[in-house]
PDB file of C-alpha atoms in Angstrom:
ATOM      1  CA  MET K   1       3.905   2.921 -24.614  1.00 89.00           C
ATOM      2  CA  LEU K   2       4.355   1.428 -28.080  1.00 92.00           C
ATOM      3  CA  LEU K   3       2.956  -1.895 -26.868  1.00 94.00           C
ATOM      4  CA  ARG K   4       0.080  -0.121 -25.126  1.00 94.00           C
ATOM      5  CA  ILE K   5      -0.988   1.449 -28.407  1.00 94.00           C
ATOM      6  CA  ILE K   6      -0.823  -1.947 -30.083  1.00 95.00           C
ATOM      7  CA  TYR K   7      -2.808  -3.573 -27.261  1.00 96.00           C
ATOM      8  CA  ILE K   8      -5.497  -0.885 -27.521  1.00 95.00           C
ATOM      9  CA  ASN K   9      -5.836  -1.474 -31.255  1.00 95.00           C
ATOM     10  CA  ILE K  10      -6.066  -5.237 -30.776  1.00 96.00           C
ATOM     11  CA  SER K  11      -8.612  -4.892 -27.967  1.00 95.00           C
ATOM     12  CA  VAL K  12     -10.860  -2.611 -30.019  1.00 93.00           C
ATOM     13  CA  PHE K  13     -10.556  -4.985 -32.989  1.00 93.00           C
ATOM     14  CA  VAL K  14     -11.669  -7.949 -30.852  1.00 94.00           C
ATOM     15  CA  VAL K  15     -14.624  -6.006 -29.414  1.00 92.00           C
ATOM     16  CA  LEU K  16     -15.793  -4.879 -32.875  1.00 90.00           C
ATOM     17  CA  ARG K  17     -15.560  -8.369 -34.336  1.00 88.00           C
ATOM     18  CA  LEU K  18     -17.328  -9.985 -31.390  1.00 89.00           C
ATOM     19  CA  ALA K  19     -20.076  -7.367 -31.599  1.00 87.00           C
ATOM     20  CA  GLY K  20     -20.480  -8.158 -35.294  1.00 83.00           C
ATOM     21  CA  VAL K  21     -20.729 -11.897 -34.619  1.00 84.00           C
ATOM     22  CA  ILE K  22     -23.284 -11.411 -31.821  1.00 84.00           C
ATOM     23  CA  SER K  23     -25.343  -9.088 -34.015  1.00 80.00           C
ATOM     24  CA  PHE K  24     -25.345 -11.609 -36.856  1.00 79.00           C
ATOM     25  CA  LEU K  25     -26.343 -14.528 -34.640  1.00 81.00           C
ATOM     26  CA  ALA K  26     -29.002 -12.592 -32.724  1.00 78.00           C
ATOM     27  CA  PHE K  27     -30.578 -10.476 -35.445  1.00 73.00           C
ATOM     28  CA  GLY K  28     -29.366 -12.009 -38.697  1.00 70.00           C
ATOM     29  CA  SER K  29     -27.657  -8.791 -39.794  1.00 70.00           C
ATOM     30  CA  THR K  30     -24.072  -7.567 -39.829  1.00 64.00           C
ATOM     31  CA  THR K  31     -24.916  -4.293 -38.088  1.00 62.00           C
ATOM     32  CA  SER K  32     -22.133  -3.645 -35.588  1.00 71.00           C
ATOM     33  CA  LEU K  33     -20.362  -0.976 -33.579  1.00 80.00           C
ATOM     34  CA  VAL K  34     -18.061  -0.046 -36.478  1.00 85.00           C
ATOM     35  CA  GLN K  35     -20.273   2.793 -37.652  1.00 85.00           C
ATOM     36  CA  TRP K  36     -19.831   4.490 -34.273  1.00 90.00           C
ATOM     37  CA  VAL K  37     -16.025   4.525 -34.383  1.00 91.00           C
ATOM     38  CA  GLU K  38     -15.227   5.258 -38.066  1.00 92.00           C
ATOM     39  CA  VAL K  39     -15.059   8.758 -39.556  1.00 93.00           C
ATOM     40  CA  PRO K  40     -17.876   9.614 -42.006  1.00 93.00           C
ATOM     41  CA  SER K  41     -17.172  11.794 -45.034  1.00 90.00           C
ATOM     42  CA  SER K  42     -20.459  13.639 -44.487  1.00 90.00           C
ATOM     43  CA  LEU K  43     -19.996  16.837 -42.497  1.00 91.00           C
ATOM     44  CA  TRP K  44     -23.514  16.593 -41.073  1.00 92.00           C
ATOM     45  CA  LEU K  45     -22.965  13.031 -39.885  1.00 91.00           C
ATOM     46  CA  LEU K  46     -19.514  13.924 -38.552  1.00 92.00           C
ATOM     47  CA  ALA K  47     -21.048  16.728 -36.498  1.00 93.00           C
ATOM     48  CA  THR K  48     -23.191  14.125 -34.709  1.00 93.00           C
ATOM     49  CA  ARG K  49     -20.186  11.830 -34.127  1.00 93.00           C
ATOM     50  CA  PRO K  50     -17.199  14.133 -33.446  1.00 94.00           C
ATOM     51  CA  TRP K  51     -15.442  11.512 -31.303  1.00 94.00           C
ATOM     52  CA  THR K  52     -14.801   9.383 -34.399  1.00 93.00           C
ATOM     53  CA  VAL K  53     -11.810  11.537 -35.441  1.00 94.00           C
ATOM     54  CA  VAL K  54     -10.008   9.923 -32.480  1.00 94.00           C
ATOM     55  CA  THR K  55     -11.632   6.488 -32.217  1.00 94.00           C
ATOM     56  CA  TYR K  56     -11.074   5.597 -35.876  1.00 93.00           C
ATOM     57  CA  MET K  57      -7.270   5.621 -35.500  1.00 94.00           C
ATOM     58  CA  PHE K  58      -7.486   2.848 -32.875  1.00 94.00           C
ATOM     59  CA  SER K  59     -10.064   0.742 -34.740  1.00 92.00           C
ATOM     60  CA  HIS K  60      -9.886  -2.017 -37.356  1.00 90.00           C
ATOM     61  CA  TYR K  61     -12.318  -4.595 -38.670  1.00 89.00           C
ATOM     62  CA  ASP K  62     -10.314  -6.619 -41.201  1.00 89.00           C
ATOM     63  CA  VAL K  63      -7.675  -9.072 -39.997  1.00 91.00           C
ATOM     64  CA  LEU K  64      -5.062  -8.193 -42.628  1.00 92.00           C
ATOM     65  CA  HIS K  65      -5.639  -4.483 -42.037  1.00 90.00           C
ATOM     66  CA  ILE K  66      -4.762  -4.622 -38.347  1.00 93.00           C
ATOM     67  CA  LEU K  67      -2.003  -7.195 -38.913  1.00 94.00           C
ATOM     68  CA  PHE K  68      -0.004  -5.063 -41.351  1.00 92.00           C
ATOM     69  CA  ASN K  69      -0.655  -1.822 -39.467  1.00 93.00           C
ATOM     70  CA  MET K  70       0.525  -3.261 -36.153  1.00 94.00           C
ATOM     71  CA  LEU K  71       3.603  -4.853 -37.735  1.00 93.00           C
ATOM     72  CA  TRP K  72       4.525  -1.516 -39.343  1.00 91.00           C
ATOM     73  CA  LEU K  73       3.911   0.270 -36.057  1.00 93.00           C
ATOM     74  CA  TYR K  74       5.985  -2.194 -34.019  1.00 94.00           C
ATOM     75  CA  TRP K  75       8.979  -2.314 -36.385  1.00 91.00           C
ATOM     76  CA  LEU K  76       9.228   1.388 -37.148  1.00 92.00           C
ATOM     77  CA  GLY K  77       8.016   2.408 -33.703  1.00 92.00           C
ATOM     78  CA  ARG K  78      10.976   0.662 -32.082  1.00 93.00           C
ATOM     79  CA  ILE K  79      13.350   2.560 -34.362  1.00 92.00           C
ATOM     80  CA  PHE K  80      11.493   5.779 -33.545  1.00 92.00           C
ATOM     81  CA  LEU K  81      11.993   5.172 -29.811  1.00 93.00           C
ATOM     82  CA  GLU K  82      15.749   4.867 -30.317  1.00 90.00           C
ATOM     83  CA  CYS K  83      15.772   8.583 -31.128  1.00 89.00           C
ATOM     84  CA  PHE K  84      12.712   9.987 -29.342  1.00 90.00           C
ATOM     85  CA  ASN K  85      10.709   9.419 -26.178  1.00 91.00           C
ATOM     86  CA  PRO K  86       7.369   7.566 -25.801  1.00 92.00           C
ATOM     87  CA  LYS K  87       5.406  10.793 -25.315  1.00 92.00           C
ATOM     88  CA  GLN K  88       6.546  12.030 -28.722  1.00 93.00           C
ATOM     89  CA  LEU K  89       5.526   8.689 -30.221  1.00 94.00           C
ATOM     90  CA  VAL K  90       1.994   8.947 -28.838  1.00 94.00           C
ATOM     91  CA  ALA K  91       1.608  12.600 -29.821  1.00 94.00           C
ATOM     92  CA  LEU K  92       2.822  11.984 -33.380  1.00 95.00           C
ATOM     93  CA  TYR K  93       0.496   8.970 -33.641  1.00 95.00           C
ATOM     94  CA  VAL K  94      -2.470  11.160 -32.660  1.00 95.00           C
ATOM     95  CA  LEU K  95      -1.442  14.107 -34.866  1.00 95.00           C
ATOM     96  CA  GLY K  96      -0.988  11.805 -37.866  1.00 95.00           C
ATOM     97  CA  GLY K  97      -4.428  10.321 -37.295  1.00 94.00           C
ATOM     98  CA  LEU K  98      -6.067  13.734 -36.959  1.00 95.00           C
ATOM     99  CA  ALA K  99      -4.375  14.964 -40.139  1.00 95.00           C
ATOM    100  CA  GLY K 100      -5.490  11.853 -42.019  1.00 94.00           C
ATOM    101  CA  ALA K 101      -9.099  12.331 -40.917  1.00 94.00           C
ATOM    102  CA  ALA K 102      -9.005  16.045 -41.801  1.00 95.00           C
ATOM    103  CA  LEU K 103      -7.635  15.467 -45.315  1.00 94.00           C
ATOM    104  CA  PHE K 104     -10.153  12.650 -45.847  1.00 93.00           C
ATOM    105  CA  VAL K 105     -13.129  14.851 -44.937  1.00 93.00           C
ATOM    106  CA  VAL K 106     -11.824  17.840 -46.917  1.00 93.00           C
ATOM    107  CA  ALA K 107     -11.231  15.723 -50.043  1.00 91.00           C
ATOM    108  CA  TYR K 108     -14.698  14.171 -49.972  1.00 91.00           C
ATOM    109  CA  ASN K 109     -16.365  17.551 -49.572  1.00 91.00           C
ATOM    110  CA  LEU K 110     -14.299  19.690 -51.982  1.00 90.00           C
ATOM    111  CA  LEU K 111     -13.077  17.437 -54.802  1.00 85.00           C
ATOM    112  CA  PRO K 112     -15.753  17.107 -57.535  1.00 82.00           C
ATOM    113  CA  ALA K 113     -14.952  13.438 -58.175  1.00 81.00           C
ATOM    114  CA  LEU K 114     -15.497  12.529 -54.520  1.00 83.00           C
ATOM    115  CA  ALA K 115     -18.147  15.025 -53.392  1.00 77.00           C
ATOM    116  CA  VAL K 116     -20.967  12.850 -54.739  1.00 74.00           C
ATOM    117  CA  GLN K 117     -19.788   9.804 -52.812  1.00 82.00           C
ATOM    118  CA  HIS K 118     -20.231   8.774 -49.199  1.00 86.00           C
ATOM    119  CA  ALA K 119     -17.336   7.009 -47.514  1.00 88.00           C
ATOM    120  CA  MET K 120     -16.178   5.925 -44.069  1.00 91.00           C
ATOM    121  CA  LEU K 121     -12.614   5.914 -42.700  1.00 92.00           C
ATOM    122  CA  ILE K 122     -11.228   3.401 -40.214  1.00 93.00           C
ATOM    123  CA  GLY K 123      -7.766   2.175 -39.256  1.00 91.00           C
ATOM    124  CA  ALA K 124      -4.453   3.357 -37.826  1.00 92.00           C
ATOM    125  CA  SER K 125      -2.752   3.694 -41.216  1.00 92.00           C
ATOM    126  CA  ALA K 126      -2.495   7.500 -41.178  1.00 93.00           C
ATOM    127  CA  SER K 127      -1.043   7.453 -37.652  1.00 94.00           C
ATOM    128  CA  VAL K 128       1.444   4.724 -38.565  1.00 94.00           C
ATOM    129  CA  MET K 129       2.490   6.584 -41.724  1.00 95.00           C
ATOM    130  CA  ALA K 130       3.254   9.673 -39.636  1.00 94.00           C
ATOM    131  CA  ILE K 131       5.687   7.662 -37.510  1.00 95.00           C
ATOM    132  CA  VAL K 132       7.219   5.896 -40.540  1.00 94.00           C
ATOM    133  CA  ILE K 133       7.857   9.104 -42.479  1.00 94.00           C
ATOM    134  CA  GLY K 134       8.889  11.024 -39.357  1.00 93.00           C
ATOM    135  CA  ILE K 135      11.712   8.652 -38.457  1.00 93.00           C
ATOM    136  CA  ALA K 136      12.676   8.197 -42.121  1.00 93.00           C
ATOM    137  CA  VAL K 137      13.143  11.955 -42.527  1.00 93.00           C
ATOM    138  CA  TYR K 138      15.105  12.210 -39.283  1.00 92.00           C
ATOM    139  CA  ARG K 139      17.283   9.119 -39.880  1.00 91.00           C
ATOM    140  CA  PRO K 140      17.198   8.629 -43.678  1.00 90.00           C
ATOM    141  CA  ASP K 141      20.308   6.422 -43.820  1.00 89.00           C
ATOM    142  CA  TYR K 142      19.256   4.080 -41.001  1.00 88.00           C
ATOM    143  CA  GLN K 143      19.602   0.522 -42.336  1.00 85.00           C
ATOM    144  CA  ILE K 144      17.043  -2.206 -41.671  1.00 85.00           C
ATOM    145  CA  GLY K 145      17.192  -5.773 -42.942  1.00 80.00           C
ATOM    146  CA  LEU K 146      14.443  -7.003 -45.268  1.00 79.00           C
ATOM    147  CA  LEU K 147      13.846 -10.658 -46.121  1.00 76.00           C
ATOM    148  CA  PHE K 148      15.361 -11.649 -49.520  1.00 74.00           C
ATOM    149  CA  ILE K 149      16.591  -8.063 -50.024  1.00 75.00           C
ATOM    150  CA  GLY K 150      19.034  -7.287 -47.231  1.00 78.00           C
ATOM    151  CA  GLY K 151      19.870  -3.891 -45.805  1.00 82.00           C
ATOM    152  CA  VAL K 152      17.678  -1.018 -46.998  1.00 86.00           C
ATOM    153  CA  SER K 153      17.779   2.622 -45.909  1.00 88.00           C
ATOM    154  CA  LEU K 154      14.690   4.115 -44.325  1.00 88.00           C
ATOM    155  CA  LYS K 155      14.578   6.846 -46.966  1.00 89.00           C
ATOM    156  CA  TRP K 156      13.934   4.261 -49.699  1.00 91.00           C
ATOM    157  CA  ILE K 157      11.217   2.601 -47.664  1.00 89.00           C
ATOM    158  CA  ALA K 158       9.564   5.998 -47.215  1.00 90.00           C
ATOM    159  CA  ILE K 159       9.879   6.857 -50.930  1.00 91.00           C
ATOM    160  CA  VAL K 160       8.369   3.534 -52.026  1.00 90.00           C
ATOM    161  CA  THR K 161       5.559   3.885 -49.476  1.00 88.00           C
ATOM    162  CA  VAL K 162       4.659   7.376 -50.714  1.00 89.00           C
ATOM    163  CA  PHE K 163       4.794   6.210 -54.338  1.00 89.00           C
ATOM    164  CA  ILE K 164       2.476   3.248 -53.656  1.00 86.00           C
ATOM    165  CA  ASP K 165      -0.061   5.491 -51.925  1.00 83.00           C
ATOM    166  CA  LEU K 166      -0.015   8.051 -54.727  1.00 84.00           C
ATOM    167  CA  ILE K 167      -0.599   5.538 -57.509  1.00 82.00           C
ATOM    168  CA  GLY K 168      -3.169   3.704 -55.379  1.00 79.00           C
ATOM    169  CA  ILE K 169      -5.528   6.671 -55.068  1.00 78.00           C
ATOM    170  CA  GLU K 170      -7.534   5.553 -58.092  1.00 75.00           C
ATOM    171  CA  SER K 171      -8.059   2.102 -56.550  1.00 73.00           C
ATOM    172  CA  GLY K 172     -11.071   1.116 -54.484  1.00 74.00           C
ATOM    173  CA  ASN K 173      -9.688   2.508 -51.215  1.00 81.00           C
ATOM    174  CA  VAL K 174      -9.511   6.163 -52.254  1.00 86.00           C
ATOM    175  CA  GLY K 175     -10.291   7.576 -48.814  1.00 86.00           C
ATOM    176  CA  GLY K 176      -7.715   5.375 -47.130  1.00 88.00           C
ATOM    177  CA  HIS K 177      -4.896   6.481 -49.437  1.00 90.00           C
ATOM    178  CA  ILE K 178      -5.875  10.132 -48.979  1.00 91.00           C
ATOM    179  CA  ALA K 179      -5.746   9.691 -45.198  1.00 92.00           C
ATOM    180  CA  HIS K 180      -2.315   8.058 -45.545  1.00 92.00           C
ATOM    181  CA  ILE K 181      -1.065  11.179 -47.320  1.00 92.00           C
ATOM    182  CA  GLY K 182      -2.343  13.330 -44.445  1.00 94.00           C
ATOM    183  CA  GLY K 183      -0.354  11.240 -41.968  1.00 94.00           C
ATOM    184  CA  MET K 184       2.730  11.341 -44.188  1.00 94.00           C
ATOM    185  CA  LEU K 185       2.611  15.138 -44.353  1.00 95.00           C
ATOM    186  CA  VAL K 186       2.589  15.330 -40.554  1.00 95.00           C
ATOM    187  CA  GLY K 187       5.502  12.882 -40.390  1.00 94.00           C
ATOM    188  CA  LEU K 188       7.437  14.995 -42.906  1.00 94.00           C
ATOM    189  CA  TRP K 189       6.699  18.127 -40.903  1.00 95.00           C
ATOM    190  CA  PHE K 190       7.832  16.455 -37.670  1.00 94.00           C
ATOM    191  CA  GLY K 191      11.092  15.147 -39.157  1.00 93.00           C
ATOM    192  CA  LEU K 192      12.063  18.461 -40.743  1.00 94.00           C
ATOM    193  CA  ALA K 193      11.066  20.493 -37.688  1.00 93.00           C
ATOM    194  CA  ILE K 194      12.939  18.283 -35.217  1.00 92.00           C
ATOM    195  CA  LYS K 195      16.110  18.703 -37.273  1.00 90.00           C
ATOM    196  CA  ARG K 196      15.772  22.461 -36.764  1.00 91.00           C
ATOM    197  CA  GLY K 197      15.298  21.980 -33.026  1.00 88.00           C
ATOM    198  CA  HIS K 198      11.505  22.394 -32.952  1.00 91.00           C
ATOM    199  CA  ASP K 199       9.183  19.656 -31.686  1.00 90.00           C
ATOM    200  CA  ILE K 200       5.684  19.946 -33.170  1.00 92.00           C
ATOM    201  CA  THR K 201       4.362  17.416 -30.630  1.00 91.00           C
ATOM    202  CA  ALA K 202       5.331  19.515 -27.597  1.00 90.00           C
ATOM    203  CA  TRP K 203       2.053  21.451 -27.397  1.00 89.00           C
ATOM    204  CA  LEU K 204      -0.025  18.268 -27.557  1.00 89.00           C
ATOM    205  CA  ASN K 205       2.073  16.648 -24.839  1.00 89.00           C
ATOM    206  CA  ARG K 206       1.517  19.707 -22.661  1.00 90.00           C
ATOM    207  CA  CYS K 207      -2.226  19.194 -23.143  1.00 89.00           C
ATOM    208  CA  PHE K 208      -1.885  15.526 -22.212  1.00 85.00           C
ATOM    209  CA  ASP K 209       0.098  16.468 -19.101  1.00 86.00           C
ATOM    210  CA  ALA K 210      -2.512  19.045 -18.081  1.00 87.00           C
ATOM    211  CA  VAL K 211      -5.323  16.505 -18.400  1.00 85.00           C
ATOM    212  CA  ALA K 212      -3.325  13.896 -16.472  1.00 82.00           C
ATOM    213  CA  ALA K 213      -2.620  16.428 -13.719  1.00 83.00           C
ATOM    214  CA  MET K 214      -6.349  17.096 -13.337  1.00 83.00           C
ATOM    215  CA  PHE K 215      -7.007  13.407 -12.652  1.00 79.00           C
ATOM    216  CA  HIS K 216      -4.050  13.025 -10.283  1.00 75.00           C
ATOM    217  CA  ARG K 217      -4.783  16.144  -8.270  1.00 69.00           C
ATOM    218  CA  ARG K 218      -5.438  15.158  -4.669  1.00 59.00           C
ATOM    219  CA  THR K 219      -8.453  16.446  -2.805  1.00 50.00           C
ATOM    220  CA  PRO K 220      -8.046  17.205   0.938  1.00 50.00           C
ATOM    221  CA  SER K 221      -9.391  14.398   3.071  1.00 47.00           C
ATOM    222  CA  LYS K 222     -11.673  15.074   6.037  1.00 44.00           C
ATOM    223  CA  LYS K 223     -10.191  14.172   9.409  1.00 44.00           C
ATOM    224  CA  ALA K 224     -12.303  12.540  12.076  1.00 39.00           C
ATOM    225  CA  TRP K 225     -12.989  14.674  15.182  1.00 36.00           C
ATOM    226  CA  GLU K 226     -10.739  13.940  18.123  1.00 40.00           C
ATOM    227  CA  PRO K 227     -10.973  15.305  21.662  1.00 42.00           C
ATOM    228  CA  VAL K 228      -8.123  17.529  22.871  1.00 43.00           C
ATOM    229  CA  GLY K 229      -5.736  15.941  25.343  1.00 45.00           C
ATOM    230  CA  GLY K 230      -4.866  12.365  26.245  1.00 46.00           C
ATOM    231  CA  ARG K 231      -3.875   9.904  23.538  1.00 50.00           C
ATOM    232  CA  ALA K 232      -5.354  12.003  20.741  1.00 47.00           C
ATOM    233  CA  TYR K 233      -3.041  14.887  21.660  1.00 44.00           C
ATOM    234  CA  GLU K 234      -0.010  12.600  21.818  1.00 52.00           C
ATOM    235  CA  LYS K 235      -0.864  11.104  18.434  1.00 55.00           C
ATOM    236  CA  ARG K 236      -1.108  14.562  16.873  1.00 55.00           C
ATOM    237  CA  GLN K 237       2.235  15.551  18.375  1.00 56.00           C
ATOM    238  CA  GLN K 238       3.834  12.368  17.055  1.00 60.00           C
ATOM    239  CA  SER K 239       2.247  12.982  13.657  1.00 62.00           C
ATOM    240  CA  ARG K 240       3.701  16.514  13.531  1.00 64.00           C
ATOM    241  CA  GLU K 241       7.182  15.220  14.356  1.00 63.00           C
ATOM    242  CA  GLU K 242       6.931  12.580  11.636  1.00 68.00           C
ATOM    243  CA  LYS K 243       5.815  15.218   9.132  1.00 64.00           C
ATOM    244  CA  ASN K 244       8.792  17.434  10.017  1.00 63.00           C
ATOM    245  CA  GLU K 245      11.165  14.515   9.542  1.00 65.00           C
ATOM    246  CA  LYS K 246       9.585  13.686   6.193  1.00 63.00           C
ATOM    247  CA  LYS K 247       9.921  17.310   5.066  1.00 59.00           C
ATOM    248  CA  THR K 248      13.623  17.287   5.983  1.00 57.00           C
ATOM    249  CA  ASP K 249      14.194  14.004   4.146  1.00 60.00           C
ATOM    250  CA  SER K 250      12.211  15.288   1.169  1.00 56.00           C
ATOM    251  CA  LYS K 251      14.328  18.458   1.028  1.00 53.00           C
ATOM    252  CA  LYS K 252      17.545  16.433   1.064  1.00 55.00           C
ATOM    253  CA  GLN K 253      16.172  14.112  -1.621  1.00 58.00           C
ATOM    254  CA  THR K 254      15.160  17.098  -3.767  1.00 49.00           C
ATOM    255  CA  GLU K 255      18.658  18.593  -3.526  1.00 54.00           C
ATOM    256  CA  LYS K 256      20.213  15.221  -4.453  1.00 54.00           C
ATOM    257  CA  THR K 257      17.771  14.830  -7.357  1.00 58.00           C
ATOM    258  CA  GLY K 258      18.693  18.291  -8.611  1.00 59.00           C
ATOM    259  CA  LEU K 259      22.380  17.393  -8.662  1.00 62.00           C
ATOM    260  CA  ASP K 260      21.631  14.079 -10.402  1.00 70.00           C
ATOM    261  CA  GLU K 261      19.495  15.846 -13.024  1.00 76.00           C
ATOM    262  CA  GLN K 262      22.258  18.363 -13.696  1.00 77.00           C
ATOM    263  CA  ARG K 263      24.807  15.586 -14.111  1.00 78.00           C
ATOM    264  CA  LEU K 264      22.418  13.685 -16.391  1.00 81.00           C
ATOM    265  CA  ASP K 265      21.972  16.790 -18.558  1.00 81.00           C
ATOM    266  CA  ASP K 266      25.745  17.190 -18.806  1.00 80.00           C
ATOM    267  CA  ILE K 267      26.203  13.534 -19.836  1.00 79.00           C
ATOM    268  CA  LEU K 268      23.410  13.738 -22.430  1.00 84.00           C
ATOM    269  CA  GLY K 269      24.953  16.903 -23.837  1.00 78.00           C
ATOM    270  CA  LYS K 270      28.305  15.167 -24.135  1.00 77.00           C
ATOM    271  CA  LEU K 271      26.583  12.159 -25.732  1.00 77.00           C
ATOM    272  CA  LYS K 272      24.925  14.394 -28.315  1.00 73.00           C
ATOM    273  CA  ARG K 273      28.155  16.241 -29.129  1.00 68.00           C
ATOM    274  CA  SER K 274      30.676  13.406 -29.200  1.00 67.00           C
ATOM    275  CA  GLY K 275      28.758  10.129 -29.286  1.00 68.00           C
ATOM    276  CA  TYR K 276      28.521   7.196 -26.913  1.00 67.00           C
ATOM    277  CA  GLY K 277      32.175   6.248 -27.301  1.00 66.00           C
ATOM    278  CA  ALA K 278      33.300   9.507 -25.675  1.00 70.00           C
ATOM    279  CA  LEU K 279      31.657   8.651 -22.332  1.00 71.00           C
ATOM    280  CA  THR K 280      33.729   7.301 -19.471  1.00 81.00           C
ATOM    281  CA  ASP K 281      32.833   4.034 -17.739  1.00 73.00           C
ATOM    282  CA  GLU K 282      31.490   5.970 -14.765  1.00 79.00           C
ATOM    283  CA  GLU K 283      29.312   8.159 -17.006  1.00 78.00           C
ATOM    284  CA  ARG K 284      27.972   5.104 -18.840  1.00 77.00           C
ATOM    285  CA  GLU K 285      27.092   3.413 -15.564  1.00 77.00           C
ATOM    286  CA  PHE K 286      25.363   6.579 -14.311  1.00 79.00           C
ATOM    287  CA  LEU K 287      23.390   6.864 -17.558  1.00 79.00           C
ATOM    288  CA  PHE K 288      22.385   3.205 -17.383  1.00 76.00           C
ATOM    289  CA  ASN K 289      21.185   3.514 -13.768  1.00 78.00           C
ATOM    290  CA  ALA K 290      19.252   6.704 -14.543  1.00 78.00           C
ATOM    291  CA  SER K 291      17.563   4.965 -17.479  1.00 75.00           C
ATOM    292  CA  ARG K 292      16.500   2.025 -15.295  1.00 68.00           C
ATOM    293  CA  LYS K 293      15.052   4.338 -12.631  1.00 67.00           C
ATOM    294  CA  ARG K 294      13.011   6.221 -15.220  1.00 64.00           C
TER     295      ARG K 294
END
């Protein structure tokens, strides 16, 4: 899922750049699709382009912008997935992006210094910051190796990142730094809440699951008319027998799956309480096989 997010960002970047090149060669202007995917600070313009609060967090136009964002996302995203599942990663990415867009629009419409300006917001920075701060709050002493520096705890990386964004507000990219802060606040909220046993991404994942279920719901297929008797009757009888056998096999498989799930829960509980070293060889093998199946 982490790589899928990165691939989506790269794909959108390529499309936007190609559209810009085609527009320049065909019409002599740099008008492109960017204006249709970035968030405007104007409330009136935002009302005509509400989809931009989602599209902007998957869009980039500058090479260095997408390069650094995707590197941050890949490095810290892998650490995030050591502690959480891919669905939480996606949900936190989206929540961070939404918070960044919200704070950006609020700042440009309420703060006197920014209310007279018109700005546009694009990039995954707010979403990435949510993941960076979220995992840093949850695992503050996790060590990562930096070139020429050595091992550094995640908490110091988070502190330096927040400091750079705060002092960079007065630079040219005011809206971007404000959006970063929105993503950081969501990451902080996630990290603190998960330590108390509450997952702020759960409701969004339930929404995702509900939408996915709507698309995967099967509609009953129409059966062709068949005359009663003869081969048609025999086929229907054979089909009924096969269905009964499948139901029996499915019931047995369900019971086996229930036992496996219960055992998996017990092993994960033991892992959480006592650590990986407390597991027996059999429990480790079971956990490994269950992970591969999933």
